[in-house]
C-alpha cells in the first residue's frame, strides 16, 4: 500500500481506521484506511454484502440518520475532520447519487436540479437559478433533452435520464466529492454507457467515488480500485495494476469470477 | 362429500349475505322509523331549530344538533391537528425505529383504548373545572369542552394513519434530501409533506368521521341544551348526545324524530367515512 | 455565478449554529413538546383512576351487587367506604360480550374467509364496502337498531340479548377485516399444498387456513372484544341495566359501563365511579396487552 500513502498530498479524502457496526458489535466494515485521490475516479468493488455501500455512506455520514448504526474512526475532507463539521455542510461538499434514480416526484425538473438550494433555504436570483440549472444539466448532457420541459415533473423521463437528473442535482452545489452507489444497476446498457462517459468527463472538476458490483465497469472507468471482502479492504491500488496483477489471492479469485 | 366444496362455498356466501341483510335492514328500519316525523315536518325537519316536546305543540327540528355535531367535530380536528401531526412525525420519522417511538406509539394506542364513558368522567371531573377556573364560563360545559375531549379521543386515529403514510414515503427520497445537506425540518416540509399530504389529509377526514358519532363523553360535557350554540363556550347538543339524552323518555313523534336524527347521523358519517376510504384507496 | 455560490458555502461553513440549525432544533423541540402533550391525557387519566379508585377495590367490590343510593348516602355521611360492589355489572358485561362474540366470531370469520377467497369479485367488493360502512356507524345508531329489532320484536323489553346484538354488529366488521388480513398473510403455497394432496375445500379451511392463522384470528377477536367492552351508549338503549345479577338473556341486564353511567348520575355513588372505571380500563388494557403479546410472539 506504499504507493497510496505517497499520494496523501493529493488526497481529497483520508479514511482512517473506519469501522461501521449495525446493532452494536455487528460490523459491516472493519478498520478501513485509504486516501482518495483528487480528480480521479475511485471504484469500490466486492461481492454483495462486503460493506462497500456501507463504507460509501460513512463518508457523507448518512449513517447518522439511523440510531442503530455506529461509525468509528476518522474521515478527513481536505485535512479537516468530517465528524466535526455539521452534517448539512459536509453533505453539501460531498454529493451523493443513489442506486435507483430518485428525483423528487413533487418537484419539476428545474426544481429538482436546484433542490439542494431549496432544501437548504438558500434563495437564488432568477438569473443565478437559470444559470445553475442550465450548467448542471449541460454537465450531465441532459440539457438538450429537457430544456423545453423544465417546468414539468421529472416522472416522464427514462430511468437513465432520471439518474442523470439526480447527478445534476448533486452537481448543482458544486461539491468537491461525488459519491455514487451503484448508479447504473437499474439502468439499461445504453443509459449505463452514457453515465459512464459522463463520469469520465466529470472527473476533471470533481473527485468521484463509485461503488459498483460490476467489475468491468470499474475496469472501464476507474483510475483507482478498492476491493472489499467481508467488511475488510483487501486491496487498493491503480485499477490497471490490480486487474493485471492482483496482490491478494482473494482479489484474484474475485476478478477471475471464482465468487461473486 | 360429493358436493362438499359446493356446500362450503354456499355457507361462506350465505354468511356474506348476512352482513348485507343487516346493513340494508338497518337503513330500512331507520327510514321506516323516520316516517311519522317526515310526514309531519317534511324536509323542514333539517332546517328547523325548534325542539319542543310539549304535548299538543310538539315540534321537532334537527338543525341545532347538526350544527352542534359539526362544530364540536371541527373544534376537535383543529385541536387534534398540530398534536397528531407532531406525534406522527415523532413516531414515523424523527425517532423511527427507536425505543422511545414505540413507547409513544403504545401510549397513543392506549388512548384509543380508553372507553368513551371514562373520557367523559375525566372530562367532567378534571377538564371541566379547568375550563371554569380559566373563566371561560361558569359551569365548564359547552361545545368547546366537548370538542376538547373529542380531540383527545380522535388523536390516536389520526396519528396511527398518519404514521403509516409518513413511513410510506420512500426512504431514498429522504436520503437524497439529506445528502444535499437538508435539515430534518427541510426534509419534513419539502419531502415528507408533499409526498404524504393526501394520506395525512385522509387521516384527519377519518378522525372527523369518528368525532361525529361519539356519544358518551360528549353527552357528559356539552351541556345538553337544544339550541344552536352561539359561541365556543355555549352549551348545545350533538345528534348522538341528543339521542342518548332523550331516548329514555321518547315515544311517538319524539321517538320518530330521534330516529330521523339517527338516520341523518348515519348518512353524514357514512359520507365522511366513504370519502376517507375512497381517498385512502387512491394512495 | 460561481463566486456567489462559494460565498454562501464559506459563510455557512463557519457558523455551525447558523439560523437554519437553530430553526431545525426549535422544530424538533416543538414536535417533542406536542407529542408529550398528546400522550399526557393517558398519564393523567390513569393516575386519576388509580388514586381515586383504589380504595373501593376490595373483595366485596367483586362479590356484591350495587348498593342503593340510601345505603351509599349513609356510608358517605359516616365517612365509610360505600358498601357493595359491581358484581351485577361484571356478570352483565361478561354475559353480553360472550353472547356478542358467540354471534360475531363464526359469522365474522366465515365472511372474512369469503372475502379472502373471492376478494376480486364485484359482489365481494360490495361486501367489503358494506363492512367498512358498518364499521363507521356510530354505536348509538346500532343501539337504536337493536332496540327496534330485538327489544321491540324478540324479547318484548330491554334485555341482555338486545345489548349483545348491538355489540355483535359492532364486532362483526372488526372480525371480518382482521380475518381477511390474517389469511392474506398466509403463503398461498400452504393452501396449494393442501389442494395438491386432494384435501377437500372445507378441510383446507378448517384444518389448514384457520390453524395457520389462529394467532391472528385470536388477536382480531380480542381487539374487537376490547373495543366493545367499554361501550355504553348502545347498552343504554337496549340492556337498560339492573340492580341484581341477571343471567337471563331476555331480561334487562347491567354492565360495567352502564353502572358507571348510573353512578355518574347519582352523587352518592361518586367513589364507586372511579373504582368501576379503573376496572373497566384494566380490562380493556389487559386484553390489548394480551393481543400485543400474541402478535409479538407470532413475529418471532
Coordinates of C-alpha atoms in Angstrom, one line a residue, chain A residues 54-215:
Chain A
X54 CA -21.7 0.9 4.0
X55 CA -18.3 2.4 3.6
X56 CA -19.5 4.9 1.0
X57 CA -22.3 6.1 3.2
X58 CA -19.9 6.6 6.1
X59 CA -18.1 9.2 4.0
X60 CA -21.1 11.7 4.0
X61 CA -22.3 10.5 7.4
X62 CA -25.6 9.1 6.1
X63 CA -25.3 6.6 8.9
X64 CA -26.0 9.5 11.3
X65 CA -29.7 9.1 10.2
X66 CA -30.0 5.7 11.8
X67 CA -29.7 5.4 15.5
X68 CA -28.6 1.8 15.5
X69 CA -25.5 2.3 13.2
X70 CA -22.2 3.3 14.8
X71 CA -19.3 4.6 12.8
X72 CA -15.8 4.6 14.3
X73 CA -12.5 6.0 13.0
X74 CA -11.9 9.3 11.3
X75 CA -12.5 10.7 7.9
X76 CA -10.7 13.9 6.7
X77 CA -12.0 16.1 4.0
X78 CA -9.2 18.3 2.8
X79 CA -7.5 17.6 6.0
X80 CA -10.5 18.7 8.2
X81 CA -12.3 16.2 10.4
X82 CA -15.6 15.4 8.8
X83 CA -17.1 14.4 12.2
X84 CA -16.6 17.9 13.4
X85 CA -18.4 19.6 10.6
X86 CA -22.2 20.0 10.6
X87 CA -23.7 17.2 8.6
X88 CA -25.5 19.8 6.5
X89 CA -22.2 21.4 5.5
X90 CA -20.4 18.1 5.0
X91 CA -23.2 16.8 2.7
X92 CA -23.1 19.9 0.6
X93 CA -19.5 19.4 -0.1
X94 CA -20.0 15.7 -0.8
X95 CA -22.8 15.0 -3.2
X96 CA -24.4 11.6 -3.5
X97 CA -26.2 9.6 -6.2
X98 CA -28.2 6.6 -5.2
X99 CA -28.8 3.1 -6.6
X100 CA -32.2 3.8 -8.0
X101 CA -32.9 7.2 -9.6
X102 CA -34.8 9.2 -7.1
X103 CA -35.8 12.6 -8.4
X104 CA -38.3 14.3 -6.0
X105 CA -41.7 13.4 -7.5
X106 CA -43.3 16.6 -6.2
X107 CA -40.8 18.9 -7.9
X108 CA -40.3 19.9 -11.5
X109 CA -37.2 19.1 -13.4
X110 CA -35.8 22.6 -12.8
X111 CA -36.6 22.5 -9.1
X112 CA -35.0 19.1 -8.8
X113 CA -31.7 20.4 -10.1
X114 CA -31.7 23.2 -7.5
X115 CA -33.4 21.1 -4.8
X116 CA -30.2 21.4 -2.7
X117 CA -30.6 25.2 -2.6
X118 CA -34.3 25.0 -2.0
X119 CA -33.9 22.5 0.8
X120 CA -31.2 24.5 2.4
X121 CA -33.2 27.6 2.3
X122 CA -30.8 29.4 0.0
X123 CA -32.6 31.9 -2.2
X124 CA -31.2 32.4 -5.6
X125 CA -31.8 35.3 -8.0
X126 CA -33.7 34.2 -11.1
X127 CA -30.6 34.6 -13.3
X128 CA -28.5 32.6 -10.9
X129 CA -31.1 29.9 -10.8
X130 CA -31.3 29.7 -14.6
X131 CA -27.5 29.6 -14.8
X132 CA -27.1 26.8 -12.3
X133 CA -29.9 24.8 -13.9
X134 CA -28.5 25.1 -17.4
X135 CA -24.9 24.4 -16.4
X136 CA -25.8 21.4 -14.2
X137 CA -28.0 19.9 -16.9
X138 CA -25.4 20.5 -19.5
X139 CA -22.8 18.9 -17.3
X140 CA -24.8 15.7 -17.3
X141 CA -25.7 16.0 -21.0
X142 CA -29.4 16.3 -20.3
X143 CA -29.9 20.0 -21.2
X144 CA -30.9 19.4 -24.8
X145 CA -33.3 16.7 -23.9
X146 CA -35.2 18.6 -21.3
X147 CA -34.7 22.3 -21.9
X148 CA -38.3 22.7 -23.2
X149 CA -39.9 20.8 -20.3
X150 CA -38.0 22.2 -17.4
X151 CA -41.2 23.0 -15.5
X152 CA -42.7 19.6 -15.9
X153 CA -42.4 16.8 -13.3
X154 CA -39.5 14.6 -14.0
X155 CA -41.6 11.4 -13.9
X156 CA -41.9 11.1 -17.7
X157 CA -38.1 10.8 -18.1
X158 CA -36.5 7.5 -18.8
X159 CA -34.6 5.7 -16.0
X160 CA -31.2 6.9 -17.4
X161 CA -32.4 10.5 -17.8
X162 CA -33.7 10.4 -14.3
X163 CA -30.4 9.2 -13.0
X164 CA -28.6 12.0 -14.9
X165 CA -31.0 14.4 -13.4
X166 CA -30.1 13.1 -9.9
X167 CA -26.4 13.6 -10.8
X168 CA -27.2 17.1 -11.9
X169 CA -28.9 17.6 -8.6
X170 CA -25.7 16.6 -6.8
X171 CA -23.5 18.7 -9.1
X172 CA -25.6 21.9 -8.7
X173 CA -24.0 22.5 -5.3
X174 CA -20.5 22.2 -6.9
X175 CA -19.4 19.6 -4.3
X176 CA -15.8 18.5 -4.2
X177 CA -16.6 14.8 -4.0
X178 CA -19.4 12.8 -5.6
X179 CA -20.4 9.5 -4.1
X180 CA -22.2 7.1 -6.4
X181 CA -23.8 4.0 -5.0
X182 CA -24.2 1.5 -7.9
X183 CA -25.7 4.3 -10.0
X184 CA -26.2 2.2 -13.1
X185 CA -27.5 -1.0 -11.5
X186 CA -31.1 -0.3 -12.5
X187 CA -30.3 1.1 -16.0
X188 CA -30.1 -0.4 -19.4
X189 CA -26.7 -0.8 -21.2
X190 CA -27.1 2.3 -23.3
X191 CA -28.0 4.5 -20.4
X192 CA -25.2 2.9 -18.4
X193 CA -22.7 3.8 -21.2
X194 CA -23.9 7.4 -21.2
X195 CA -23.5 7.7 -17.4
X196 CA -20.0 6.2 -17.6
X197 CA -18.9 8.6 -20.3
X198 CA -20.3 11.4 -18.2
X199 CA -18.4 10.3 -15.1
X200 CA -15.1 10.4 -17.1
X201 CA -15.9 13.9 -18.1
X202 CA -16.8 15.0 -14.6
X203 CA -13.6 13.9 -13.0
X204 CA -12.0 17.0 -14.5
X205 CA -13.8 19.0 -11.9
X206 CA -14.8 16.5 -9.2
X207 CA -13.4 13.6 -7.2
X208 CA -15.6 10.6 -7.7
X209 CA -16.1 7.5 -5.6
X210 CA -18.1 4.8 -7.3
X211 CA -19.5 1.7 -5.7
X212 CA -20.1 -1.0 -8.2
X213 CA -20.8 -4.7 -8.2
X214 CA -19.8 -4.7 -11.9
X215 CA -16.1 -5.2 -12.2

